[in-house]
Structures are given as C-alpha cells and as structure tokens.
Short mmCIF file of N, CA and C in Angstrom, two decimals:
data_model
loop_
_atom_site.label_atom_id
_atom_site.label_comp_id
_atom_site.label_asym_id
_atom_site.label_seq_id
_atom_site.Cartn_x
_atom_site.Cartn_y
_atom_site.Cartn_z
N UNK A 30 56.48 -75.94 -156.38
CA UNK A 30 55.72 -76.63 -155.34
C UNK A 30 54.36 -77.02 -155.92
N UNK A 31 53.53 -78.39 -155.66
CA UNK A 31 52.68 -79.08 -156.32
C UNK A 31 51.48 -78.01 -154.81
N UNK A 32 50.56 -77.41 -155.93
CA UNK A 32 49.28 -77.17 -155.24
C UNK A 32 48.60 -78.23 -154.49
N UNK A 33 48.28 -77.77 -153.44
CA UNK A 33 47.75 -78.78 -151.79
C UNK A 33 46.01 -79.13 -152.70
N UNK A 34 45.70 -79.82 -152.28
CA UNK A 34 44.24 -80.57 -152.49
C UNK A 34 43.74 -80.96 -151.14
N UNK A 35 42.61 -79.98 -151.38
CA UNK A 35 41.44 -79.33 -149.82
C UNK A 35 41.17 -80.95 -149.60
N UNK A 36 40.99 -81.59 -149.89
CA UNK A 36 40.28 -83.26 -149.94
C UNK A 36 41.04 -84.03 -148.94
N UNK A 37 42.78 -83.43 -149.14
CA UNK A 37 43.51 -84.47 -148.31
C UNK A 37 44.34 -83.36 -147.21
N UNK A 38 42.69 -82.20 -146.63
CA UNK A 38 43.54 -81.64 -145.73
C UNK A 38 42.80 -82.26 -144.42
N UNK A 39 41.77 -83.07 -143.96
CA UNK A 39 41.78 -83.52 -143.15
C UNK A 39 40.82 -84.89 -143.17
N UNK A 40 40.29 -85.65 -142.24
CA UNK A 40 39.73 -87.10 -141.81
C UNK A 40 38.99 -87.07 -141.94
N UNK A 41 37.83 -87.91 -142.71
CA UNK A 41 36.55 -87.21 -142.76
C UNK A 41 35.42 -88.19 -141.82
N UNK A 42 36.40 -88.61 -140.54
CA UNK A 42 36.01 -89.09 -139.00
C UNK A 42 35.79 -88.08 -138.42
N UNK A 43 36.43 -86.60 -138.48
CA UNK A 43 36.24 -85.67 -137.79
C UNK A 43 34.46 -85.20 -137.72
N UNK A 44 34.35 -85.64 -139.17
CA UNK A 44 32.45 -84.85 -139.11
C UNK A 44 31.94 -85.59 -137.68
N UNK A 45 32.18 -86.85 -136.90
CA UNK A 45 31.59 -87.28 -136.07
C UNK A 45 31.77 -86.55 -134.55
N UNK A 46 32.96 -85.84 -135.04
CA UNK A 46 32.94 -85.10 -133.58
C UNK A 46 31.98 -84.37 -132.97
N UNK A 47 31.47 -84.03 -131.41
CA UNK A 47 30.46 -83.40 -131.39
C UNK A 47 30.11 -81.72 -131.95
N UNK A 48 31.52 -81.18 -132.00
CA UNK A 48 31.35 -79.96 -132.68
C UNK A 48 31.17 -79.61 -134.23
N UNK A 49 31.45 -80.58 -134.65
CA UNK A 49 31.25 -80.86 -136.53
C UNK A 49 29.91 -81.36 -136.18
N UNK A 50 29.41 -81.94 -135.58
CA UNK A 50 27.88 -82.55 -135.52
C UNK A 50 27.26 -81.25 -135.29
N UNK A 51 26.86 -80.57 -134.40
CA UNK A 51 26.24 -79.42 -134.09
C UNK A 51 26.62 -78.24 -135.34
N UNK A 52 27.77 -78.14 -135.87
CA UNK A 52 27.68 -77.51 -137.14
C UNK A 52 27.10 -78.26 -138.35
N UNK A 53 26.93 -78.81 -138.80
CA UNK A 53 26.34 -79.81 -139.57
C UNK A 53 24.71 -80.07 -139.15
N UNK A 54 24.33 -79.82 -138.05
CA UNK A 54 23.11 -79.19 -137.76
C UNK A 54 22.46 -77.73 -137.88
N UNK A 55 23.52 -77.30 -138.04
CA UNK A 55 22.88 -75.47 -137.75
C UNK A 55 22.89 -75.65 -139.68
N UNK A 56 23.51 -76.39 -140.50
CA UNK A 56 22.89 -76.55 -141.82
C UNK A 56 21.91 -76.72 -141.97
N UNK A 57 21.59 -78.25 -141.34
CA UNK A 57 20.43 -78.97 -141.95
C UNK A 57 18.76 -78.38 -140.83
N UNK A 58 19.24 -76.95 -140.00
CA UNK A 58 18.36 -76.23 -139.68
C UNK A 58 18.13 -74.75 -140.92
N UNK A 59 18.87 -74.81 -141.87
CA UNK A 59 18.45 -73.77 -142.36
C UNK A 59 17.25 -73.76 -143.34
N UNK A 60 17.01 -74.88 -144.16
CA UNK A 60 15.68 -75.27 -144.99
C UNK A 60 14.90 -75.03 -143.93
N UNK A 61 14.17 -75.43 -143.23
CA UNK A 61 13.34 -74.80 -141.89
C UNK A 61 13.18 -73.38 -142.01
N UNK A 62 14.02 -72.87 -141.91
CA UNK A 62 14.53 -71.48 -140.78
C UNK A 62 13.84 -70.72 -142.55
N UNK A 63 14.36 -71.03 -143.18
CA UNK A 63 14.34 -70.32 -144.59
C UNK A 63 12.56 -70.02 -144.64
N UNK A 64 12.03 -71.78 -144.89
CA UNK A 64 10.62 -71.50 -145.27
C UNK A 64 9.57 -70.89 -144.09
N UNK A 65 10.03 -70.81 -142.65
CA UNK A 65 9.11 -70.43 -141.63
C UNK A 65 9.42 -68.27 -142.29
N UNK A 66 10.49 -68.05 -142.20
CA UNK A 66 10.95 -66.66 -142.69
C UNK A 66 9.72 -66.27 -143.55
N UNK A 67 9.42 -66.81 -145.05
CA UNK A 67 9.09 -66.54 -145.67
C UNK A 67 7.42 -66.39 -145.50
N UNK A 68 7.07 -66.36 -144.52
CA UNK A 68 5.59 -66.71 -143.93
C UNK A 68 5.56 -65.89 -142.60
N UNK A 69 4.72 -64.66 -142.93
CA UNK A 69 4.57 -63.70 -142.15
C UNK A 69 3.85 -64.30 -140.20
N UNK A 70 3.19 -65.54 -140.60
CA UNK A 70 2.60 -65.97 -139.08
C UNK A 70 3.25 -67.21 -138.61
N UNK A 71 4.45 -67.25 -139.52
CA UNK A 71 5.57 -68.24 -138.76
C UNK A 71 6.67 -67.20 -138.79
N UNK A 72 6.78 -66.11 -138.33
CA UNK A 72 8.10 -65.27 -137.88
C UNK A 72 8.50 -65.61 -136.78
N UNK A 73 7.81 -66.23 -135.49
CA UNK A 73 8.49 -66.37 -134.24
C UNK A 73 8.93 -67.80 -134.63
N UNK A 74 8.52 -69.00 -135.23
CA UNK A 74 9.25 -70.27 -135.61
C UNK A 74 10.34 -70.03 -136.28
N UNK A 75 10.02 -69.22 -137.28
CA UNK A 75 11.47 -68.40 -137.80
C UNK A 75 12.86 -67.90 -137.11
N UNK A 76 12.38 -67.14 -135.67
CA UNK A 76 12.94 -66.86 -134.64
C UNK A 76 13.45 -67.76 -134.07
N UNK A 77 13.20 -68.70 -133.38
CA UNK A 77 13.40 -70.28 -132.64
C UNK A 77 14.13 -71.01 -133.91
N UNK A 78 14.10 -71.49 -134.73
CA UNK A 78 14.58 -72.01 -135.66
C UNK A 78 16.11 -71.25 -136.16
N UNK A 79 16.45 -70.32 -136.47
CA UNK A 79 17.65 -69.27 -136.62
C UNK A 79 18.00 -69.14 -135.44
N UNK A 80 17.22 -68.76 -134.08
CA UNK A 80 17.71 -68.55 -133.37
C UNK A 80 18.99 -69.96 -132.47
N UNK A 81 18.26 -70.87 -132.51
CA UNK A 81 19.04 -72.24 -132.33
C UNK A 81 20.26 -72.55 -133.17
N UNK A 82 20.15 -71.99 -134.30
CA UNK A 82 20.84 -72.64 -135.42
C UNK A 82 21.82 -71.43 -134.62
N UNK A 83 22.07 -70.27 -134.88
CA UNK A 83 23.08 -69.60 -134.37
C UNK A 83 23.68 -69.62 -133.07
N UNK A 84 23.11 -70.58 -132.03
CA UNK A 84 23.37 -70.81 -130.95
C UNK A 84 24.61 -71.66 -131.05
N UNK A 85 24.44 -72.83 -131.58
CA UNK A 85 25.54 -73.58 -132.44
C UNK A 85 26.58 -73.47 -132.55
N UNK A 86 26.20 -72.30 -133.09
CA UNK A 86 27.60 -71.33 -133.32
C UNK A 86 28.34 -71.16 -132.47
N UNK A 87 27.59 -70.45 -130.98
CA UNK A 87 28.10 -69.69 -130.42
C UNK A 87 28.57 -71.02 -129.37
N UNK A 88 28.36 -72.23 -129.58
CA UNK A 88 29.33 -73.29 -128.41
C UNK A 88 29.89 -74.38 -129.09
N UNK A 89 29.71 -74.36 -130.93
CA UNK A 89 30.51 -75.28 -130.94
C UNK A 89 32.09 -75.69 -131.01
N UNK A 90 32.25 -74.51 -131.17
CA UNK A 90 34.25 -73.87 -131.16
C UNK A 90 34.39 -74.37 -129.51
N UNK A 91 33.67 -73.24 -128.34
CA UNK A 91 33.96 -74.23 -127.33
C UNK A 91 34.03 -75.81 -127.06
N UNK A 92 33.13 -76.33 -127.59
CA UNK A 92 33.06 -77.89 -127.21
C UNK A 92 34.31 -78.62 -127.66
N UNK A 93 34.20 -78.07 -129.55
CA UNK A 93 35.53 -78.76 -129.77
C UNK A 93 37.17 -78.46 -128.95
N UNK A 94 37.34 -76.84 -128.13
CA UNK A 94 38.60 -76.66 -127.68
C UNK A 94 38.37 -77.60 -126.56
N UNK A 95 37.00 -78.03 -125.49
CA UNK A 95 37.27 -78.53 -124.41
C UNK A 95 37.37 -79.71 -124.61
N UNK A 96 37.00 -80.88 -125.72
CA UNK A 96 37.34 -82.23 -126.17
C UNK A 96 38.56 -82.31 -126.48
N UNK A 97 39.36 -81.13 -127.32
CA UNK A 97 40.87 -81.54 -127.58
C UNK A 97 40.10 -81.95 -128.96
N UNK A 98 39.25 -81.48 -129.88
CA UNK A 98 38.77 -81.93 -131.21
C UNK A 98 38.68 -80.95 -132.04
N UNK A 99 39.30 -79.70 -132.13
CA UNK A 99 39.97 -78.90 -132.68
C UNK A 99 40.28 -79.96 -134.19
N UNK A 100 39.56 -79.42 -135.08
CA UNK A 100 40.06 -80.09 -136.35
C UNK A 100 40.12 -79.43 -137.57
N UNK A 101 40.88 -79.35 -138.66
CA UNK A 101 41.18 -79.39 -139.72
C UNK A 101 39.09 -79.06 -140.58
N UNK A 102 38.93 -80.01 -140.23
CA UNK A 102 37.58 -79.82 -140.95
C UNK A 102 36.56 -79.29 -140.28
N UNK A 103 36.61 -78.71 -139.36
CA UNK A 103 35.56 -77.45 -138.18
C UNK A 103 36.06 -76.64 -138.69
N UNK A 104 37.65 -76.46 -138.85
CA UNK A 104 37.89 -74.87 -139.10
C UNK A 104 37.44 -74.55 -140.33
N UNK A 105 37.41 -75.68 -141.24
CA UNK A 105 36.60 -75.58 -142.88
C UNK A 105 35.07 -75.18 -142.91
N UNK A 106 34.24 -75.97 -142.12
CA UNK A 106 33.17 -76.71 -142.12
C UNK A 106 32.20 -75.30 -141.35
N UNK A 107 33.18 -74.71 -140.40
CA UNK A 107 32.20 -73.56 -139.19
C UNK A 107 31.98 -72.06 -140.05
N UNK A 108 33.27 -72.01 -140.39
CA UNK A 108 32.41 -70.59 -141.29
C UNK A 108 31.94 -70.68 -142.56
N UNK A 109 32.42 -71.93 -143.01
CA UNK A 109 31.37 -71.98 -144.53
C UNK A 109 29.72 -72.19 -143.98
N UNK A 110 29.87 -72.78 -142.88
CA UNK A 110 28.12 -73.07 -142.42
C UNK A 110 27.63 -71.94 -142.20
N UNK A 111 28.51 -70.50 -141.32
CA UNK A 111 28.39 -69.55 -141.26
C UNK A 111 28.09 -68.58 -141.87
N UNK A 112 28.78 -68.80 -143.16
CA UNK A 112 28.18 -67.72 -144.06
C UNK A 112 26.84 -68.35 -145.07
N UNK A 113 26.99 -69.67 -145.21
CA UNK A 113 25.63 -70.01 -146.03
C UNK A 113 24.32 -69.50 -145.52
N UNK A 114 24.54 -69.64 -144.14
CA UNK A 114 23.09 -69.13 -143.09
C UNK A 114 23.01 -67.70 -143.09
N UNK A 115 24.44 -67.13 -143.07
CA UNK A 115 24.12 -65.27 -143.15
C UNK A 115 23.72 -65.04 -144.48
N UNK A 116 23.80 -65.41 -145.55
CA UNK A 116 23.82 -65.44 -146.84
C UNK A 116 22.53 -65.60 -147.16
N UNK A 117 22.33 -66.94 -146.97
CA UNK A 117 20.45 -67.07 -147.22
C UNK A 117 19.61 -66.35 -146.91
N UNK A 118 19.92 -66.22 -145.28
CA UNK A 118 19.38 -65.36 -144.71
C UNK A 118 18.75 -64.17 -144.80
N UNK A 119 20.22 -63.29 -145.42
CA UNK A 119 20.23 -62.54 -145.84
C UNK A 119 19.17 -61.92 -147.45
N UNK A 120 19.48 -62.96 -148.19
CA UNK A 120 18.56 -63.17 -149.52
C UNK A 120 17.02 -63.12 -149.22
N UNK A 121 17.03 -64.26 -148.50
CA UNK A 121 15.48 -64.09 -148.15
C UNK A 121 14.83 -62.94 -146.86
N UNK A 122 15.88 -62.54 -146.45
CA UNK A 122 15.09 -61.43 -145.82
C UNK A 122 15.13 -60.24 -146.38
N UNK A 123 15.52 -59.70 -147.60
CA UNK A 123 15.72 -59.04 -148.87
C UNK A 123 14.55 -58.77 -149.12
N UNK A 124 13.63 -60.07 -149.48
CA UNK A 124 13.05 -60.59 -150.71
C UNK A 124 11.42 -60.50 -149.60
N UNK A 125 11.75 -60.37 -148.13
CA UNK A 125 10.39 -60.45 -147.95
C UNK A 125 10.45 -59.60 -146.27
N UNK A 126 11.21 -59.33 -145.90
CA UNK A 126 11.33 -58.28 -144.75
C UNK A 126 11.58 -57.12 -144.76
N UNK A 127 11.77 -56.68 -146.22
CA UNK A 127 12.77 -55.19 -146.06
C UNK A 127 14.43 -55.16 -145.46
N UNK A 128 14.62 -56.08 -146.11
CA UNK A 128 16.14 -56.12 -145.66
C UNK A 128 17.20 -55.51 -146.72
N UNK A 129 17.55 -54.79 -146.68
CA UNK A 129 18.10 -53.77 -147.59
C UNK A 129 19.34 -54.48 -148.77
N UNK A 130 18.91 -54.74 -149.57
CA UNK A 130 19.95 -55.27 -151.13
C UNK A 130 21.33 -54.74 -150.57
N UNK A 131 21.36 -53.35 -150.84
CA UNK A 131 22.81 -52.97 -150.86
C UNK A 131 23.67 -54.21 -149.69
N UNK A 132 22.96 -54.12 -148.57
CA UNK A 132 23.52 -54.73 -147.40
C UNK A 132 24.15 -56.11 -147.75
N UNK A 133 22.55 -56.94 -148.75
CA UNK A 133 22.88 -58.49 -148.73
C UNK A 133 24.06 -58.33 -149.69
N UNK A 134 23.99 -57.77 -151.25
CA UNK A 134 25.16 -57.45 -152.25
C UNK A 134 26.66 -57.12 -151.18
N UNK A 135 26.46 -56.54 -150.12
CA UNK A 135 28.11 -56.45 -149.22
C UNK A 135 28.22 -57.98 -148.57
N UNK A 136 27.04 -58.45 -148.47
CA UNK A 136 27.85 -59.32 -147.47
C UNK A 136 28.04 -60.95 -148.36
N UNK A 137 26.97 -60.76 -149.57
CA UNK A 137 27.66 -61.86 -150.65
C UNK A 137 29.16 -61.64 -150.92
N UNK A 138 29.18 -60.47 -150.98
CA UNK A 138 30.24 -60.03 -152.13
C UNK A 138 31.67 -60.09 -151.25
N UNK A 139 31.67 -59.92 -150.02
CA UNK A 139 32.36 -59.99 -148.75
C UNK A 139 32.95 -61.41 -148.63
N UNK A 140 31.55 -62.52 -148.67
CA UNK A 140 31.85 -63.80 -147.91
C UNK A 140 32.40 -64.94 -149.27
N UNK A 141 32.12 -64.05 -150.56
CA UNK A 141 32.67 -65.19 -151.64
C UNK A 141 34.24 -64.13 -151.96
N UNK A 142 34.51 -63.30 -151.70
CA UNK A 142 35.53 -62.69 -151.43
C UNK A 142 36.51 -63.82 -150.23
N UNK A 143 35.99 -63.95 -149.25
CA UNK A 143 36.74 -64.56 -147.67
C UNK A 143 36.99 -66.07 -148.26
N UNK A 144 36.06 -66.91 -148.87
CA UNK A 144 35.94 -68.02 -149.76
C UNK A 144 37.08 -68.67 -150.57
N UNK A 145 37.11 -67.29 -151.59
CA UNK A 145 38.18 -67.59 -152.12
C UNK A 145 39.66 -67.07 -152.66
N UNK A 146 39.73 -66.31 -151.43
CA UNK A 146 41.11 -65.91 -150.50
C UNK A 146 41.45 -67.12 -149.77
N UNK A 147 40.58 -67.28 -149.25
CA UNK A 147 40.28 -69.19 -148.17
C UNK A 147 41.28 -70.01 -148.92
N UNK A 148 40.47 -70.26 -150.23
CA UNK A 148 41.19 -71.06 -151.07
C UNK A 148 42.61 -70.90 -151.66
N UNK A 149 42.61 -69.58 -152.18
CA UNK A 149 43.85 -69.32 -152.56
C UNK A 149 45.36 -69.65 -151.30
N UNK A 150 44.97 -68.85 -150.08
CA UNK A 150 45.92 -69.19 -148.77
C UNK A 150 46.02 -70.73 -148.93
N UNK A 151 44.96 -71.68 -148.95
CA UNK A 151 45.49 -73.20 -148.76
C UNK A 151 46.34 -73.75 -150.02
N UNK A 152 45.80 -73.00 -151.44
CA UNK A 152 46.81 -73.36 -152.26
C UNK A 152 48.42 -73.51 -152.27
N UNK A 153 48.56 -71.75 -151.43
CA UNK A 153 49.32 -71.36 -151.84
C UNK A 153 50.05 -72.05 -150.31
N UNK A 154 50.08 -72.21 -149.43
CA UNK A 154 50.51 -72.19 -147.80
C UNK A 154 50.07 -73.36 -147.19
N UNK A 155 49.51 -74.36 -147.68
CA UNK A 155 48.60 -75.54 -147.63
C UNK A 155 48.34 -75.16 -146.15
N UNK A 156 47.60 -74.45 -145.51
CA UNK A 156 46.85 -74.12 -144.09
C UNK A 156 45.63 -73.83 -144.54
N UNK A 157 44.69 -73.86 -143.93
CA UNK A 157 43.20 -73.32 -143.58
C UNK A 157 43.32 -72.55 -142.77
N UNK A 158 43.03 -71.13 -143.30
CA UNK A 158 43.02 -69.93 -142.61
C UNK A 158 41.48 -70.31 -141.53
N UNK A 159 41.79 -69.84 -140.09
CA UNK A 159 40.87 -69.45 -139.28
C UNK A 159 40.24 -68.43 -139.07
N UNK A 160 38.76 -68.35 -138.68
CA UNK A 160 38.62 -67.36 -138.55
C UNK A 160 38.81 -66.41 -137.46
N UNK A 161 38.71 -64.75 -137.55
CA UNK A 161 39.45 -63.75 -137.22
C UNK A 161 38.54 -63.20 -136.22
N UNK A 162 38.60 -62.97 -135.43
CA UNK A 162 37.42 -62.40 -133.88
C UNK A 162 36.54 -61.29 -134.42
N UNK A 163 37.27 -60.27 -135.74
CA UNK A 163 36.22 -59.37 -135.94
C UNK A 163 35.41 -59.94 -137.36
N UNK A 164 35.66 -61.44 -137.60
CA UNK A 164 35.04 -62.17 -138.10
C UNK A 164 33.84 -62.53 -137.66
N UNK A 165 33.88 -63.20 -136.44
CA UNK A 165 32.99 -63.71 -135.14
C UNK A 165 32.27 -62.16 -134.94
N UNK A 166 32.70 -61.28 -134.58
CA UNK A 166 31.84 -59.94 -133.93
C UNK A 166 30.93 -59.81 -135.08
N UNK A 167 31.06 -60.30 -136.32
CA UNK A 167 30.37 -59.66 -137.88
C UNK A 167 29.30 -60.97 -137.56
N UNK A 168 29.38 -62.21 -137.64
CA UNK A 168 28.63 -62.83 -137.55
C UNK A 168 27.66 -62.73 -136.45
N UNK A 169 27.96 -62.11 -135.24
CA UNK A 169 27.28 -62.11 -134.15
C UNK A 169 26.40 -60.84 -134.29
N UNK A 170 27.09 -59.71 -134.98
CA UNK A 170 26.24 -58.64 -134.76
C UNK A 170 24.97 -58.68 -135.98
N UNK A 171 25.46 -59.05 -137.36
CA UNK A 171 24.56 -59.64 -138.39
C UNK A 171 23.46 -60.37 -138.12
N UNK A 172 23.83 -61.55 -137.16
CA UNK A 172 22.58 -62.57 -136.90
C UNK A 172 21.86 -61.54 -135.74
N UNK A 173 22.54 -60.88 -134.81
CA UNK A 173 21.21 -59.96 -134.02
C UNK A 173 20.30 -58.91 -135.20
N UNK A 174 21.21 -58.36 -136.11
CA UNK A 174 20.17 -57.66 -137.23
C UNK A 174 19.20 -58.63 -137.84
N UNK A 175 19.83 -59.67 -138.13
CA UNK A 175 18.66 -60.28 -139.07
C UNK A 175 17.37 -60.65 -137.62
N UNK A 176 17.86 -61.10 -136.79
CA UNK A 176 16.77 -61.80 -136.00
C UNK A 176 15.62 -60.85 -135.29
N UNK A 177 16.29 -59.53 -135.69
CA UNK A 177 15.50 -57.59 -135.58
C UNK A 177 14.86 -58.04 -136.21
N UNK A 178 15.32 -58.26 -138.13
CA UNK A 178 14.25 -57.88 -138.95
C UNK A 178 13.33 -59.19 -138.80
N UNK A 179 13.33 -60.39 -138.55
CA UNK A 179 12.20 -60.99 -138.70
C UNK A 179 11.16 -60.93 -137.45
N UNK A 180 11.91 -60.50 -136.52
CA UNK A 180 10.56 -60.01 -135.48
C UNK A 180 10.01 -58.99 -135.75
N UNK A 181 10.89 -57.46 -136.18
CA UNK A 181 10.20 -56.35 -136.26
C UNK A 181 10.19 -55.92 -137.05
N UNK A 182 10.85 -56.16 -138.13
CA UNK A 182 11.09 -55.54 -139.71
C UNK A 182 12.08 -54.68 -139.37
N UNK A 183 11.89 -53.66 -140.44
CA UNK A 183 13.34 -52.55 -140.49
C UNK A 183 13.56 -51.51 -139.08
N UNK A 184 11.88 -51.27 -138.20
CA UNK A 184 12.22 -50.77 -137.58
C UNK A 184 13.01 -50.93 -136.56
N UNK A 185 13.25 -52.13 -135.87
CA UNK A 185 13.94 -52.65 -134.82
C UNK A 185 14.97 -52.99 -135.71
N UNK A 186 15.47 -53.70 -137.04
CA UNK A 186 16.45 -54.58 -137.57
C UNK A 186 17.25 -53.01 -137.85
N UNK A 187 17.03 -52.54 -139.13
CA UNK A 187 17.70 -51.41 -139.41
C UNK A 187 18.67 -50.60 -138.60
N UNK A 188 18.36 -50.04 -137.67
CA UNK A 188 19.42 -49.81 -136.62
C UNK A 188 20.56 -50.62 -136.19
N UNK A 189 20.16 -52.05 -136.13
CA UNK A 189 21.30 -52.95 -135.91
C UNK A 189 22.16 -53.06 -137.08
N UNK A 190 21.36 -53.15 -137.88
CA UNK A 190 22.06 -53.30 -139.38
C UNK A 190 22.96 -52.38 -139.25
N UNK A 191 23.08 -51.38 -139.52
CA UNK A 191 23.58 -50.23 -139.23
C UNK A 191 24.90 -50.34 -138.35
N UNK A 192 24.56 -50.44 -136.90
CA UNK A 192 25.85 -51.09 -136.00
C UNK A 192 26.84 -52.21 -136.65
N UNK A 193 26.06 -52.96 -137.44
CA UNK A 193 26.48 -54.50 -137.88
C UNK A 193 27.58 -53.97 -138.85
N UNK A 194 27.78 -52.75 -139.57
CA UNK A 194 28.34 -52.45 -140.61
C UNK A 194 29.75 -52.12 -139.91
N UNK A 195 30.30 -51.79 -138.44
CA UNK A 195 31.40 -51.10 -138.19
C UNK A 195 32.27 -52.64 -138.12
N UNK A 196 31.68 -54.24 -137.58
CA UNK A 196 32.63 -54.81 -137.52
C UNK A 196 32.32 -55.75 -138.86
N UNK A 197 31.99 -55.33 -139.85
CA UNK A 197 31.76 -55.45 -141.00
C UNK A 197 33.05 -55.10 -141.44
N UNK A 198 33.25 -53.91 -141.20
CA UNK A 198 34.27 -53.42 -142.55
C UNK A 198 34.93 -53.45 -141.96
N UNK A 199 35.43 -53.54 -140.63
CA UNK A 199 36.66 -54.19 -139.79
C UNK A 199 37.10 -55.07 -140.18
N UNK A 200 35.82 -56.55 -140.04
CA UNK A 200 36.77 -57.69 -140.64
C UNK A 200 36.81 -57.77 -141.90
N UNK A 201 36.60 -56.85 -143.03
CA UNK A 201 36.67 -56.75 -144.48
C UNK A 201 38.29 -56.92 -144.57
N UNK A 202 38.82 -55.55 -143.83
CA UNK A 202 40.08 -55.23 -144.15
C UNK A 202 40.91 -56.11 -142.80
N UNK A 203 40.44 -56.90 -142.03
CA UNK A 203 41.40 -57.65 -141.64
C UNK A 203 42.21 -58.72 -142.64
N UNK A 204 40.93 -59.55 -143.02
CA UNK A 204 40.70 -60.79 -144.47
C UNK A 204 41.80 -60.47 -145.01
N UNK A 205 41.46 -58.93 -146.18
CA UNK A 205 42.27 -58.27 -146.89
C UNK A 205 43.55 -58.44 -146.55
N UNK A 206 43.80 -57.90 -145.43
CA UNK A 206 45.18 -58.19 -144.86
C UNK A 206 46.02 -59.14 -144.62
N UNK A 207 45.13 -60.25 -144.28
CA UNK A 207 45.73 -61.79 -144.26
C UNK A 207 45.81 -62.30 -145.29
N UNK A 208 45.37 -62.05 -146.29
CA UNK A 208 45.40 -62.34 -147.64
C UNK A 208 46.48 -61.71 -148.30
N UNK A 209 46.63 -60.47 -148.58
CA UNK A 209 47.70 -59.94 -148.91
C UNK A 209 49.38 -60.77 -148.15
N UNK A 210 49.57 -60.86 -146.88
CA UNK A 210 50.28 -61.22 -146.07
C UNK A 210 50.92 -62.63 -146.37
N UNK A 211 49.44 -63.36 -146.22
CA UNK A 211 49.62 -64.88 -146.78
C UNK A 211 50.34 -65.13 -148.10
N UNK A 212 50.04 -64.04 -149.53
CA UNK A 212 50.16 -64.59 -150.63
C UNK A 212 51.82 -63.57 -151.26
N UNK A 213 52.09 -62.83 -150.18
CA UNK A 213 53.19 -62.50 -150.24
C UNK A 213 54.00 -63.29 -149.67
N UNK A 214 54.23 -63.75 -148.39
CA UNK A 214 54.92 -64.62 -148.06
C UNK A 214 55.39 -65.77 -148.92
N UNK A 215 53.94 -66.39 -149.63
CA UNK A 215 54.30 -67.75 -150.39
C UNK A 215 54.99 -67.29 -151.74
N UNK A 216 55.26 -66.10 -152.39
CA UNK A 216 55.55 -65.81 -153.62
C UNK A 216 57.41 -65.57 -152.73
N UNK A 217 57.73 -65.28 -151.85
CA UNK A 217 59.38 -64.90 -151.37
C UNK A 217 59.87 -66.40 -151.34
#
C-alpha cells in the first residue's frame, strides 16, 4: 500500500470556515500573549490575551459541529494550534514565572510524542486521528495552571499544576493506546 500524503487529506477552502478561522486566530494571538508574559506589568494583558486565545478553543469544535463544517483540516489544524500555545506557553513560563522544567520537558515530550503517532496513524490508516476527551481535560486543566502562574506565580499555579498532571497521564496512556491499536491493525 502507497503511504497517504497529509497535503491531499483535505481542501484548503476549509481554512475559511468559521471554526478554522477562530483557530487560526488563537495562533496569530500567541506572539502577543508570549511577549505581554514576559513582562512582569503586562501579566493581566497576558491574562486577556491567553485567556481569549483559549476561549477559541473552547467554541470552536462547537461552531464547526453546529455549521455541519466538521473538517479534515480542524481536526489537523485544532490540536496542533493547541499544543503550540501549551508548548510556548509553557517554555516561556519556565523561563520567567517559575514554571517548573520537569513539567514543560513532560508536556514537550508528550505533545511531539501525540505528533508523531498523529503522523504515523495517517501513514499507516490514511485517517487523522481526533482528539480524545482526556485530551481536551489536559488542555483545559493545563491552560487553568498556566493562567495561575501568570497571575500568581507558583503559589496559586503550582497546585493546579499538580491536578493538571492526573489527566495528563490519563491522556498519555490513552494516545499510547490508540497508537498501539492503530498500528497493529494496519500491520494484520
């Protein structure tokens, strides 16, 4: 069987939909979000800025199920936007909040792990794996830690962090699982 090519898995009319638009914004909000972070008397623009961008998140899956625009390139397009923003995020709040390394090293190491499992499943199964609800719970509980640490630092963030880790390693070994699953199937 000839390996699938990500290029001709969907329209690239879909970016105009309104839910690829609003993801494609919560991008081109993260240069913002990044440099207000890094500036101790822009932490609440920091706040408003991340905070919007993750809002995004949280309606653009709805918009696209209630249009019937469910596409091929949202399901690509939403968690790669997803993890670039937890990712950065993550880096730069490392680097200037007290945001704990070990944490950002799990969740790099996690999301270029999910990446390219991603890839391998479409090779191998030509589908775009979706993402998994304790996927969504990791992103949701992560962005409340990070948005701790840039209001309060470790004391308010840390604790969440902390919580953030149970559907962390939940959806670690879900991934794992769909991956394993996926790349057995395509080898029978």
């Amino acid at each position: 069987m000839k390996p699938a090519r990500l290029r001709h898995a969907f329209n690239w009319r879909e970016a105009l939909y309104p839910a690829n638009l609003l993801t494609l914004a919560r991008l081109l909000m993260l240069p913002a979000a990044l440099h207000a972070m890094q500036r101790s008397e822009q932490r609440w623009r920091a706040l408003g800025i991340l905070g919007a961008a993750m809002f995004t998140d949280a309606i653009d899956g709805a918009i696209a199920r209630r249009r019937h625009e469910v596409s091929p390139l949202g399901k690509l397009l939403d968690p790669v936007a997803d993890k670039v923003m937890i990712d950065a995020t993550a880096v730069t709040l490392s680097r200037v909040r007290g945001f704990p390394w070990w944490a950002t090293t799990l969740i790099l190491g996690r999301d270029v792990a999910i990446i390219l499992g991603g890839l391998l499943i479409y090779r191998r199964r030509r589908i775009i794996a979706t993402a998994h609800p304790a996927g969504k719970a990791t992103t949701l509980a992560l962005t409340l830690a990070m948005l701790l640490y840039i209001a309060d630092g470790p004391r308010s963030g840390r604790p969440a962090l902390y919580a953030a880790m149970a559907p962390f390693a939940l959806s670690a070994l879900v991934y794992l699982r769909q991956l394993i699953q996926a790349t057995g199937e395509a080898s029978d």
